[in-house]
Coordinates of C-alpha atoms in Angstrom, one line a residue:
Chain A
M1 CA 90.2 93.5 83.2
V2 CA 93.9 92.4 84.5
I3 CA 93.1 95.0 87.6
A4 CA 89.7 93.4 88.1
I5 CA 91.5 89.5 88.3
A6 CA 93.9 91.1 90.4
W7 CA 91.8 92.6 92.9
R8 CA 89.7 89.3 93.1
N9 CA 93.0 87.3 93.4
I10 CA 93.9 88.7 96.7
W11 CA 90.8 87.8 98.2
R12 CA 90.8 84.2 97.5
N13 CA 92.6 83.3 100.4
K14 CA 91.0 85.9 102.7
L15 CA 92.6 85.1 106.0
R16 CA 95.7 85.1 104.6
S17 CA 95.3 88.4 103.0
L18 CA 93.7 89.9 106.1
V19 CA 96.8 88.9 107.9
V20 CA 98.9 90.8 105.7
I21 CA 96.6 93.6 105.7
I22 CA 96.0 93.7 109.3
A23 CA 99.8 93.4 110.1
I24 CA 100.6 96.6 107.3
T25 CA 97.2 98.6 108.8
L26 CA 98.8 98.3 112.5
G27 CA 102.3 99.3 111.2
I28 CA 101.5 102.4 109.2
F29 CA 98.9 103.3 112.2
A30 CA 101.6 103.0 114.6
G31 CA 104.2 105.2 112.3
V32 CA 101.8 107.9 111.8
F33 CA 100.7 108.4 115.2
S34 CA 103.7 107.9 117.2
T35 CA 105.1 110.6 114.7
A36 CA 102.3 112.9 115.0
F37 CA 102.7 112.5 118.9
M38 CA 106.1 113.7 118.4
K39 CA 105.6 116.1 116.1
G40 CA 102.8 117.9 118.2
M41 CA 105.4 117.8 120.8
V42 CA 108.0 119.6 119.1
D43 CA 105.4 122.2 117.3
Q44 CA 103.9 123.0 120.9
R45 CA 107.3 123.5 122.0
I46 CA 108.1 126.0 119.2
E47 CA 105.0 127.6 119.4
S48 CA 105.7 128.2 123.3
A49 CA 109.4 129.3 122.9
I50 CA 108.3 131.9 120.2
E51 CA 105.2 133.1 122.5
N52 CA 107.1 133.3 125.8
E53 CA 110.5 133.4 125.2
V54 CA 112.4 134.3 121.9
S55 CA 109.3 135.7 119.7
H56 CA 109.9 135.5 115.5
I57 CA 112.4 137.7 115.2
Q58 CA 115.0 140.0 117.5
L59 CA 117.0 142.9 116.5
H60 CA 120.0 143.7 118.8
H61 CA 123.2 146.1 118.7
P62 CA 125.6 144.1 116.4
D63 CA 128.0 143.6 119.7
F64 CA 125.2 142.6 121.4
R65 CA 126.5 139.3 122.2
Q66 CA 129.9 140.4 123.3
E67 CA 130.7 140.1 127.3
D68 CA 130.0 143.6 128.1
K69 CA 126.5 143.6 126.4
L70 CA 125.0 146.2 128.8
K71 CA 126.9 149.0 127.0
Q72 CA 125.4 147.8 123.5
F73 CA 122.0 149.2 123.2
I74 CA 120.3 150.3 120.2
P75 CA 119.7 153.9 120.2
E76 CA 116.4 155.1 120.0
A77 CA 114.8 151.8 119.7
G78 CA 111.4 153.0 121.2
Q79 CA 111.2 154.8 117.8
K80 CA 112.7 151.9 116.0
T81 CA 110.1 149.8 117.3
D82 CA 107.3 152.0 116.2
S83 CA 108.3 152.1 112.8
L84 CA 108.4 148.1 112.4
Y85 CA 104.8 148.2 112.4
E86 CA 105.0 149.6 108.8
I87 CA 106.5 146.3 107.5
E88 CA 103.6 144.1 106.4
G89 CA 103.7 140.7 108.5
I90 CA 104.5 141.8 111.9
E91 CA 102.1 141.5 114.3
A92 CA 103.7 143.6 117.2
A93 CA 107.3 144.7 118.7
S94 CA 108.3 145.4 122.1
N95 CA 111.6 147.3 123.1
R96 CA 113.4 145.7 126.1
L97 CA 116.4 146.5 128.2
S98 CA 118.0 143.2 129.4
S99 CA 120.7 142.5 131.9
N100 CA 122.3 139.8 133.4
C101 CA 121.9 140.2 137.4
M102 CA 122.5 138.8 141.0
I103 CA 119.1 138.8 142.5
T104 CA 119.0 138.1 146.3
A105 CA 116.2 137.6 148.9
A106 CA 116.4 137.0 152.7
G107 CA 119.7 135.4 152.4
T108 CA 119.3 133.1 149.0
G109 CA 120.5 134.6 145.7
S110 CA 120.5 133.8 142.1
G111 CA 121.7 134.9 139.0
V112 CA 119.1 135.7 136.2
L113 CA 118.4 137.8 133.1
L114 CA 116.6 140.8 134.1
N115 CA 114.0 142.4 131.4
G116 CA 113.1 146.1 131.5
I117 CA 109.7 145.9 129.6
H118 CA 106.8 148.2 128.4
P119 CA 104.1 146.3 129.8
E120 CA 101.4 146.9 127.3
D121 CA 103.9 146.3 124.3
E122 CA 105.1 143.1 125.9
S123 CA 101.6 141.5 126.4
R124 CA 101.2 141.9 122.6
V125 CA 104.4 139.8 121.7
T126 CA 104.6 137.5 124.3
N127 CA 102.1 135.3 126.4
I128 CA 103.9 135.7 130.0
H129 CA 100.7 137.9 130.8
T130 CA 98.2 135.1 130.6
K131 CA 100.6 133.2 132.6
I132 CA 100.3 135.1 136.0
V133 CA 99.6 132.7 138.7
E134 CA 99.9 135.3 141.6
G135 CA 99.7 138.7 141.6
S136 CA 99.3 141.0 138.5
Y137 CA 101.1 141.8 135.4
F138 CA 102.1 145.2 136.0
E139 CA 98.4 146.5 137.2
D140 CA 97.7 148.9 139.8
I141 CA 101.3 149.1 140.9
P142 CA 101.6 151.7 143.9
K143 CA 103.6 155.0 142.8
R144 CA 106.6 154.4 145.0
I145 CA 107.3 151.0 144.4
K146 CA 109.5 149.3 141.8
P147 CA 107.4 146.1 140.7
L148 CA 109.0 142.8 140.0
V149 CA 107.4 139.9 138.1
I150 CA 109.3 136.2 138.7
G151 CA 108.8 133.1 137.6
N152 CA 107.2 130.6 140.4
D153 CA 110.3 128.1 140.3
L154 CA 112.4 131.1 141.2
A155 CA 110.2 132.1 143.8
D156 CA 110.2 128.8 145.2
K157 CA 114.1 129.1 145.2
L158 CA 114.5 132.2 146.9
N159 CA 111.4 131.5 149.4
V160 CA 109.5 134.7 148.4
K161 CA 105.9 135.6 147.8
I162 CA 103.9 138.8 146.5
K163 CA 105.0 141.6 148.1
S164 CA 108.3 140.1 149.5
R165 CA 111.7 142.7 149.0
I166 CA 114.1 141.6 146.6
V167 CA 117.6 143.3 145.8
V168 CA 118.9 143.3 142.3
Q169 CA 122.6 143.9 141.8
F170 CA 124.0 144.7 138.3
A171 CA 126.8 146.9 136.6
D172 CA 125.8 150.3 134.8
V173 CA 127.0 151.3 131.6
H174 CA 129.8 152.7 133.3
G175 CA 130.9 149.7 135.0
N176 CA 129.5 151.2 138.3
P177 CA 127.8 148.7 140.7
V178 CA 124.0 149.6 141.1
S179 CA 121.9 147.9 143.5
L180 CA 117.9 148.4 143.4
G181 CA 115.2 147.2 145.8
F182 CA 112.0 145.6 144.1
R183 CA 109.1 144.2 145.4
V184 CA 107.3 141.0 143.9
T185 CA 104.0 141.9 142.2
G186 CA 103.7 139.2 140.1
I187 CA 104.7 135.3 140.0
Y188 CA 104.5 133.4 136.0
N189 CA 104.4 129.9 135.5
T190 CA 105.2 128.9 132.1
D191 CA 105.5 125.1 130.8
N192 CA 109.4 125.6 131.0
S193 CA 110.8 125.6 134.4
V194 CA 114.5 126.7 133.0
F195 CA 112.8 129.6 131.7
D196 CA 110.7 130.6 134.5
K197 CA 113.9 130.2 136.9
M198 CA 116.0 132.3 134.5
H199 CA 113.7 135.3 133.6
V200 CA 112.5 138.3 135.7
F201 CA 110.6 141.6 134.7
T202 CA 110.4 145.1 135.4
R203 CA 109.2 148.1 133.9
Y204 CA 111.5 149.5 131.4
Q205 CA 111.2 153.3 133.2
D206 CA 112.0 151.4 136.7
L207 CA 115.4 150.0 134.7
Q208 CA 116.5 152.9 132.4
S209 CA 117.9 155.3 134.3
A210 CA 119.4 153.1 136.6
M211 CA 121.5 151.2 133.9
G212 CA 122.5 154.6 132.8
V213 CA 121.1 154.0 128.9
P214 CA 119.6 157.1 127.0
E215 CA 115.8 157.5 127.0
G216 CA 114.3 155.4 124.6
A217 CA 117.1 153.0 124.0
G218 CA 117.0 149.2 124.1
H219 CA 119.1 146.1 124.1
E220 CA 116.5 144.1 122.4
I221 CA 113.5 144.5 120.4
A222 CA 111.4 141.3 119.9
V223 CA 109.2 140.8 117.0
L224 CA 106.2 138.6 116.6
L225 CA 104.7 137.9 113.2
K226 CA 101.3 137.0 112.3
D227 CA 102.6 133.8 110.2
N228 CA 105.9 131.6 110.9
E229 CA 105.7 131.3 107.4
L230 CA 106.7 134.9 106.5
L231 CA 109.5 134.2 108.9
E232 CA 112.5 134.6 106.3
E233 CA 110.7 137.1 104.3
V234 CA 109.9 139.4 107.2
K235 CA 113.4 139.0 108.1
T236 CA 115.0 140.1 105.1
Q237 CA 112.8 143.2 105.4
T238 CA 113.6 144.0 108.5
A239 CA 117.4 143.6 108.2
S240 CA 117.3 145.9 104.9
L241 CA 115.5 148.5 106.7
F242 CA 117.6 148.5 109.9
K243 CA 121.5 147.8 108.5
Q244 CA 123.1 149.2 112.1
Q245 CA 121.2 146.3 113.8
E246 CA 122.0 142.4 114.2
V247 CA 118.7 140.7 112.6
S248 CA 118.0 137.2 114.2
S249 CA 115.3 135.0 113.8
W250 CA 113.9 132.4 116.2
K251 CA 115.8 129.6 114.6
D252 CA 119.2 132.0 114.7
I253 CA 118.4 132.6 118.5
S254 CA 117.5 129.0 119.3
P255 CA 119.3 126.7 116.8
E256 CA 118.2 123.5 118.8
L257 CA 114.6 124.4 118.2
S258 CA 115.3 124.8 114.6
Y259 CA 117.2 121.7 114.5
L260 CA 114.2 119.9 116.2
N261 CA 111.8 121.4 113.6
D262 CA 113.9 120.1 110.6
V263 CA 114.2 116.7 111.9
M264 CA 110.8 116.0 112.5
G265 CA 110.2 116.1 108.8
Q266 CA 112.5 113.3 108.2
Y267 CA 111.9 111.3 111.4
M268 CA 108.2 110.0 110.0
Y269 CA 110.0 109.3 106.9
V270 CA 112.4 107.3 108.6
I271 CA 109.9 105.6 111.1
I272 CA 107.6 104.5 108.2
V273 CA 110.6 103.5 105.9
I274 CA 111.7 101.0 109.0
I275 CA 108.2 99.8 109.2
L276 CA 107.8 99.4 105.5
L277 CA 110.9 97.3 105.2
A278 CA 109.8 95.0 108.2
L279 CA 106.4 94.5 106.1
L280 CA 108.2 94.3 102.7
F281 CA 109.1 90.8 103.7
G282 CA 105.8 89.7 104.7
I283 CA 104.4 90.9 101.5
I284 CA 106.9 89.0 99.4
N285 CA 106.0 86.1 101.7
T286 CA 102.5 86.3 100.9
M287 CA 102.8 87.0 97.4
L288 CA 105.1 84.1 96.8
M289 CA 102.8 81.7 98.3
A290 CA 100.1 83.1 96.1
V291 CA 102.1 82.9 93.1
L292 CA 103.8 79.0 93.7
E293 CA 100.1 77.7 94.6
R294 CA 98.7 79.1 91.3
V295 CA 101.2 77.7 88.9
K296 CA 98.9 75.8 86.9
E297 CA 96.7 78.6 86.6
L298 CA 99.9 81.2 85.4
G299 CA 100.8 78.3 83.3
M300 CA 97.3 78.5 81.4
L301 CA 97.5 82.4 81.3
M302 CA 100.5 82.3 79.5
A303 CA 99.8 79.6 77.2
I304 CA 96.4 81.3 76.1
G305 CA 98.3 84.5 75.2
M306 CA 98.8 86.5 78.3
N307 CA 102.2 88.0 78.0
R308 CA 104.9 88.4 80.3
K309 CA 104.5 92.2 81.2
R310 CA 100.5 91.5 81.4
V311 CA 101.2 88.5 84.2
F312 CA 104.0 91.0 85.8
F313 CA 101.7 93.6 86.1
M314 CA 99.0 91.8 87.2
I315 CA 101.0 89.9 90.5
M316 CA 102.3 93.6 90.5
M317 CA 98.8 94.8 91.1
E318 CA 98.1 92.0 93.7
S319 CA 100.8 93.3 95.9
V320 CA 99.8 97.1 95.4
F321 CA 96.2 96.0 96.2
L322 CA 97.1 94.1 99.5
A323 CA 99.8 97.1 100.7
V324 CA 97.2 99.6 99.6
T325 CA 94.5 98.2 101.3
G326 CA 96.4 98.0 104.6
G327 CA 98.2 101.3 103.9
I328 CA 95.3 103.4 103.6
T329 CA 93.6 101.8 106.5
G330 CA 96.2 102.7 108.5
I331 CA 96.9 106.0 107.2
L332 CA 93.2 106.6 108.4
A333 CA 93.1 105.1 111.4
G334 CA 96.4 107.0 112.3
Y335 CA 94.7 110.3 110.9
G336 CA 91.5 110.0 112.7
I337 CA 93.2 108.8 116.0
T338 CA 95.6 111.8 115.5
E339 CA 92.7 114.4 115.0
I340 CA 90.6 113.3 118.2
F341 CA 93.7 113.5 120.0
G342 CA 94.6 116.4 118.2
S343 CA 91.6 118.5 119.8
T344 CA 91.3 116.8 123.1
G345 CA 94.7 116.3 123.8
I346 CA 96.7 113.4 125.7
D347 CA 97.4 114.7 129.3
L348 CA 100.6 113.5 130.4
S349 CA 100.3 115.3 133.7
I350 CA 102.1 112.9 135.8
Y351 CA 105.1 113.6 133.7
A352 CA 104.5 117.3 133.9
E353 CA 107.6 118.2 136.3
G354 CA 110.1 116.1 134.1
M355 CA 108.4 117.7 131.1
A356 CA 108.7 121.0 131.9
A357 CA 112.2 120.7 132.9
M358 CA 112.7 120.2 129.0
G359 CA 110.3 122.9 128.2
W360 CA 107.8 120.1 126.9
E361 CA 104.0 121.0 127.9
P362 CA 102.2 118.3 130.1
V363 CA 99.3 117.8 127.6
V364 CA 100.2 116.6 124.0
Y365 CA 98.2 117.8 120.9
P366 CA 99.2 115.3 118.2
A367 CA 99.4 116.9 114.7
V368 CA 100.3 115.8 111.4
E369 CA 100.4 117.4 107.9
L370 CA 98.2 116.0 105.0
E371 CA 101.2 116.4 102.7
T372 CA 103.3 114.0 104.9
L373 CA 100.2 111.3 104.6
A374 CA 100.4 111.5 101.0
G375 CA 104.2 110.9 101.2
V376 CA 103.6 107.9 103.1
T377 CA 100.8 106.8 100.8
G378 CA 103.5 106.8 98.1
L379 CA 106.0 105.0 99.9
V380 CA 102.9 102.4 100.4
I381 CA 102.5 101.9 96.9
L382 CA 106.5 101.8 96.5
T383 CA 106.6 99.1 98.8
G384 CA 103.8 97.3 97.3
I385 CA 105.7 97.4 93.9
I386 CA 109.3 96.5 95.1
S387 CA 107.8 93.4 97.2
A388 CA 106.1 91.9 93.7
I389 CA 109.6 92.2 91.9
Y390 CA 110.5 88.7 92.9
P391 CA 107.5 86.8 93.2
A392 CA 106.5 88.5 89.5
L393 CA 109.8 87.3 88.3
K394 CA 109.6 83.9 89.7
A395 CA 106.0 83.4 87.8
L396 CA 107.5 84.5 85.0
K397 CA 110.2 81.8 84.7
L398 CA 107.3 79.2 84.6
N399 CA 107.2 77.1 81.5
P400 CA 103.6 77.1 80.4
A401 CA 103.5 73.8 79.3
E402 CA 104.7 72.0 82.3
S403 CA 102.8 74.3 84.6
I404 CA 99.4 73.2 83.6
R405 CA 100.5 69.8 83.9
T406 CA 101.1 69.9 87.7
E407 CA 98.7 68.9 90.2
Chain B
M1 CA 97.5 74.1 52.0
S2 CA 97.6 72.6 55.1
I3 CA 96.8 74.5 58.2
I4 CA 99.5 72.6 60.0
E5 CA 102.7 71.0 58.5
I6 CA 104.8 68.6 60.6
N7 CA 108.2 67.6 58.9
S8 CA 110.5 65.1 60.7
L9 CA 109.7 66.4 64.0
T10 CA 112.0 65.2 66.9
K11 CA 112.0 66.2 70.6
V12 CA 114.6 64.5 73.0
Y13 CA 114.6 65.2 76.9
N14 CA 118.1 65.3 77.9
S15 CA 117.8 66.1 81.7
L16 CA 116.9 63.0 82.7
A17 CA 119.8 60.2 83.4
V18 CA 119.0 59.0 80.0
P19 CA 117.9 60.8 77.2
V20 CA 114.3 60.2 76.3
H21 CA 113.0 60.3 72.7
A22 CA 109.8 61.4 73.2
L23 CA 109.3 62.2 69.5
N24 CA 111.2 60.3 67.0
G25 CA 110.4 62.0 63.1
I26 CA 107.0 62.6 62.8
D27 CA 105.7 63.6 59.6
L28 CA 102.0 64.7 59.5
S29 CA 99.8 67.3 58.1
F30 CA 96.4 68.6 59.3
E31 CA 93.9 70.3 56.9
K32 CA 91.5 73.4 57.3
G33 CA 88.2 71.8 59.1
E34 CA 89.5 68.5 60.4
F35 CA 88.5 66.6 63.0
A36 CA 90.9 64.6 64.4
A37 CA 92.2 62.6 67.4
V38 CA 95.9 61.8 68.2
V39 CA 95.7 58.8 70.1
G40 CA 98.5 56.2 72.0
P41 CA 99.5 54.6 75.2
S42 CA 100.6 57.1 77.8
G43 CA 104.1 58.0 77.0
S44 CA 103.6 57.7 73.5
G45 CA 104.3 61.5 72.7
K46 CA 100.9 62.8 72.0
T47 CA 100.9 65.4 74.6
T48 CA 104.7 66.3 73.5
L49 CA 103.2 66.8 69.9
L50 CA 100.3 68.8 70.9
N51 CA 102.7 71.3 73.2
I52 CA 105.1 71.9 70.2
V53 CA 102.3 72.1 67.6
G54 CA 101.0 74.5 70.0
G55 CA 103.9 76.5 70.2
L56 CA 104.5 75.7 74.1
D57 CA 107.6 73.9 73.6
N58 CA 110.6 73.5 71.4
S59 CA 111.3 70.9 68.9
S60 CA 114.8 69.2 68.9
S61 CA 115.0 69.1 65.4
G62 CA 112.3 69.0 62.7
K63 CA 110.1 72.0 61.4
V64 CA 106.5 72.8 62.4
T65 CA 104.6 75.5 60.4
V66 CA 101.2 76.8 60.9
D67 CA 99.5 78.3 57.9
G68 CA 102.6 79.3 56.3
I69 CA 104.9 80.2 59.5
N70 CA 107.8 78.2 60.9
L71 CA 107.4 78.4 64.5
E72 CA 111.1 78.2 65.1
N73 CA 111.7 81.4 63.8
L74 CA 109.1 83.0 66.5
S75 CA 110.8 84.5 69.7
S76 CA 109.4 83.3 72.8
S77 CA 107.1 86.5 73.1
Q78 CA 106.2 86.1 69.4
L79 CA 105.3 82.8 70.3
I80 CA 102.7 84.4 73.0
D81 CA 101.2 86.6 70.6
F82 CA 101.0 83.9 68.0
R83 CA 99.3 81.6 70.2
L84 CA 96.7 84.4 71.3
R85 CA 95.8 85.3 67.9
N86 CA 96.0 81.7 66.3
I87 CA 95.5 79.1 68.5
G88 CA 92.9 77.7 70.6
F89 CA 93.4 75.8 73.6
V90 CA 91.1 73.4 75.8
F91 CA 93.1 71.8 78.7
Q92 CA 92.5 68.1 80.6
A93 CA 91.3 70.0 83.7
Y94 CA 89.5 72.8 82.2
N95 CA 92.1 75.8 83.6
L96 CA 89.6 78.5 84.0
I97 CA 90.3 81.8 86.1
P98 CA 88.7 80.9 89.2
V99 CA 87.9 84.5 90.0
M100 CA 86.1 85.8 86.9
T101 CA 82.4 84.2 85.4
A102 CA 82.1 82.3 82.4
M103 CA 81.3 85.5 80.4
E104 CA 84.7 87.0 82.0
N105 CA 86.7 83.9 81.1
V106 CA 85.7 84.3 77.5
E107 CA 86.1 87.9 77.3
F108 CA 89.1 87.8 78.5
I109 CA 91.1 86.6 75.6
L110 CA 89.3 88.9 73.7
Q111 CA 90.4 91.7 75.6
L112 CA 94.3 90.1 75.3
Q113 CA 93.7 90.9 71.8
G114 CA 92.4 94.4 72.4
K115 CA 88.8 94.1 71.0
P116 CA 86.7 96.6 72.2
K117 CA 83.7 95.7 75.2
N118 CA 80.7 95.6 73.2
E119 CA 82.4 93.4 70.8
R120 CA 83.8 91.1 73.7
K121 CA 80.3 91.2 75.3
E122 CA 78.4 90.2 71.8
R123 CA 80.9 87.0 71.1
A124 CA 81.3 85.9 74.5
E125 CA 77.3 85.5 74.7
Q126 CA 76.9 84.3 71.2
L127 CA 80.0 81.5 72.0
L128 CA 78.5 80.7 75.7
T129 CA 74.6 80.3 73.9
A130 CA 76.5 78.0 71.3
V131 CA 77.9 75.8 74.0
G132 CA 74.3 76.0 75.5
L133 CA 75.4 77.9 78.7
E134 CA 73.0 81.1 78.0
E135 CA 71.5 80.3 81.4
R136 CA 75.1 80.1 83.4
M137 CA 77.1 83.0 81.9
H138 CA 77.3 85.0 85.1
A139 CA 78.6 82.2 87.6
R140 CA 81.9 81.7 88.5
P141 CA 83.7 77.9 87.7
S142 CA 83.4 76.9 91.0
K143 CA 79.6 76.8 90.4
L144 CA 79.6 74.9 87.3
S145 CA 79.9 71.3 86.6
G146 CA 83.3 69.9 85.1
G147 CA 81.4 69.4 81.9
Q148 CA 79.7 73.0 82.2
Q149 CA 83.6 74.4 83.0
Q150 CA 84.9 72.3 79.9
R151 CA 82.2 73.8 77.8
V152 CA 83.4 77.5 78.5
A153 CA 86.9 76.3 78.0
V154 CA 85.7 75.3 74.2
A155 CA 83.9 78.8 74.0
R156 CA 86.8 80.6 75.6
A157 CA 89.2 78.5 73.1
L158 CA 86.7 79.8 70.2
A159 CA 86.5 83.2 71.2
S160 CA 89.6 84.6 69.4
K161 CA 88.4 83.0 66.0
P162 CA 91.8 80.6 66.1
K163 CA 92.6 79.0 63.1
F164 CA 92.7 75.7 64.9
V165 CA 91.8 74.1 68.4
L166 CA 94.3 71.9 70.3
A167 CA 92.7 69.9 72.8
D168 CA 94.6 67.7 75.2
E169 CA 92.7 64.9 76.7
P170 CA 89.4 67.3 76.8
T171 CA 87.0 64.4 78.4
A172 CA 89.3 62.7 80.8
N173 CA 87.8 64.3 83.7
L174 CA 84.1 64.1 82.3
D175 CA 81.3 61.3 83.0
S176 CA 80.2 59.8 79.7
K177 CA 77.3 61.7 79.6
S178 CA 79.1 65.0 79.8
S179 CA 81.7 63.8 77.5
E180 CA 78.9 63.2 74.8
N181 CA 77.2 66.5 75.4
L182 CA 80.7 68.3 74.7
L183 CA 81.6 66.0 71.6
D184 CA 78.6 66.8 70.2
I185 CA 78.7 70.5 70.5
M186 CA 82.2 70.5 68.7
E187 CA 81.4 68.6 66.5
Q188 CA 78.6 70.9 65.5
L189 CA 81.0 73.6 65.7
N190 CA 83.2 72.0 63.3
K191 CA 80.7 71.2 60.9
E192 CA 78.8 74.5 60.9
E193 CA 81.8 77.0 61.3
N194 CA 84.6 74.7 59.9
I195 CA 86.5 75.1 62.7
T196 CA 89.7 72.4 63.1
F197 CA 90.0 70.6 65.9
V198 CA 92.8 68.5 67.0
F199 CA 92.5 66.2 70.1
S200 CA 94.6 63.9 72.2
T201 CA 93.0 61.3 73.7
H202 CA 92.4 58.0 75.4
D203 CA 88.7 58.2 75.0
Q204 CA 87.0 55.6 72.9
R205 CA 84.1 58.2 72.3
V206 CA 86.3 60.7 71.0
V207 CA 88.0 58.4 68.8
N208 CA 84.7 57.4 67.6
K209 CA 83.2 60.7 66.8
A210 CA 86.9 61.9 65.3
R211 CA 86.9 61.4 61.5
R212 CA 90.6 61.2 61.3
V213 CA 92.6 59.1 63.7
V214 CA 96.5 59.3 63.9
T215 CA 98.1 56.9 66.4
I216 CA 101.6 57.6 67.9
E217 CA 103.6 55.1 69.6
D218 CA 106.8 55.3 70.9
G219 CA 107.3 58.8 69.3
K220 CA 106.1 57.8 65.7
V221 CA 103.0 57.6 63.8
K222 CA 102.0 53.9 63.9
S223 CA 99.2 54.9 61.6
D224 CA 96.6 57.1 60.1
E225 CA 93.6 56.6 59.5
N226 CA 90.8 59.0 57.4
K227 CA 87.4 57.6 58.5
S228 CA 85.5 60.0 56.0

């Protein structure tokens, strides 16, 4: 019955309660939606980085990160790639050759990372083959041609088109300079312009002998998992199977993405706590007014035998009801709008260039986890409880005999 | 044994510039089943006396025992429980819970006592019928007249089966017809169920109905007249 009284009490002054409830609703909605928006962006960035750039797991020679990395290849990488499929949770794996090189065309040049890939394997691991905007992804290549697939930002920079001739220079495993002629056969475009400028692809067989690495060797085995949740488990399993190789997850390779991912988890709570802190004072103010205008009634309740615990509980419940009514409405609104935009996306194409420079996609799909919403609900209830303390203590200090006689 | 025993009771308010002796050595006792009025001019100390007897205020010296229990020996939380189980209050301004119906107001005190729902409902219905409000049980106080609200207050005061009812100027805000009606109801309950009523009042109608009239002036008992 105390709970029923508390609930009815908050509707005694409808306008005042509604003002607080609307403030809480808007605050929580803004918090939920803005963080869902940020989380959506980060999730997409990580997803696209995994799908296009780093994959879930990479295997290298332990000294691969040293300067003369061309020599640090994995022997019989092709076989190792095949045996990786035995590990549960691995969706696909691809063996690559990789070298820093100088690429020149019609007078201009650029430093890029040249990858020698098996197109069929690679298209199971990365998404580059779906990002082709001109030409093709190693399809129908005439016999005498060495094909090259490059990013459109690099194509613009070098001023080249499909069929343009390109010369690639690098040093082979013995340190001898090598110069190879390629034809541009495909141009791709991901949402990360930095990646597009830096990565070019050719076939494994067009690079292997020129680099001077043994048949079947590779510099990098990229592994795609069935689910990111399996990351640590598969990484451990892979590492125990290939003790000679360095096994790194995308978190090791791109620590900035891993950091972003971790920070997003905290970010929502920081924003919500700041918002709730501001709302806390609003609720305290409302509850204080509610207590002070009911001095006579509270005095009567204590006179007829309502003990302090119950009085405190009643005021606390009023405060919690205010907070939760606003909080739940805000969470539902935030969740609803997030779900709507989560399927339609928010088109920020007008900023596409700037976003692409940072690797962000131009259409953002906000995302929020139910677990996070449950956490926010908990915080809202806590806010209700905390904001009741001062007004409730004020009520407990009332002298019933005096309070009853106040007008 | 008397249900209320008051010995050499004094109350001094020291918070003012000059100490005020609200009660100045009161000796009184009330028996079970009394229908008594405490009268006196404003400031005579009758409300202070009722507050102390009701466990709402402390005395400066002297002793108040209710059914053998010395109120001074109770802590403030024990006093709340004591009031809940032993005393029914009727206030001048009705003081019902505005967000609850008449029925819920009466039931509330039984819930505080921890009574089960069906017992609460039965007793509340019985009491509201006794005060003539069987038709208005589910109305909130704002939909009731002053007289009806005060009858709900009487029903509430009786709900917990108290040892006595303290009524502080219960008719002060009522018109004469409602006052008569309320007094008749209380008198009837007093006679039929032997419930002890102690009023503080200015109202001559209450004084006329009362079987005992205690007059207080300047914090002292000036006269104590037993009409029966």
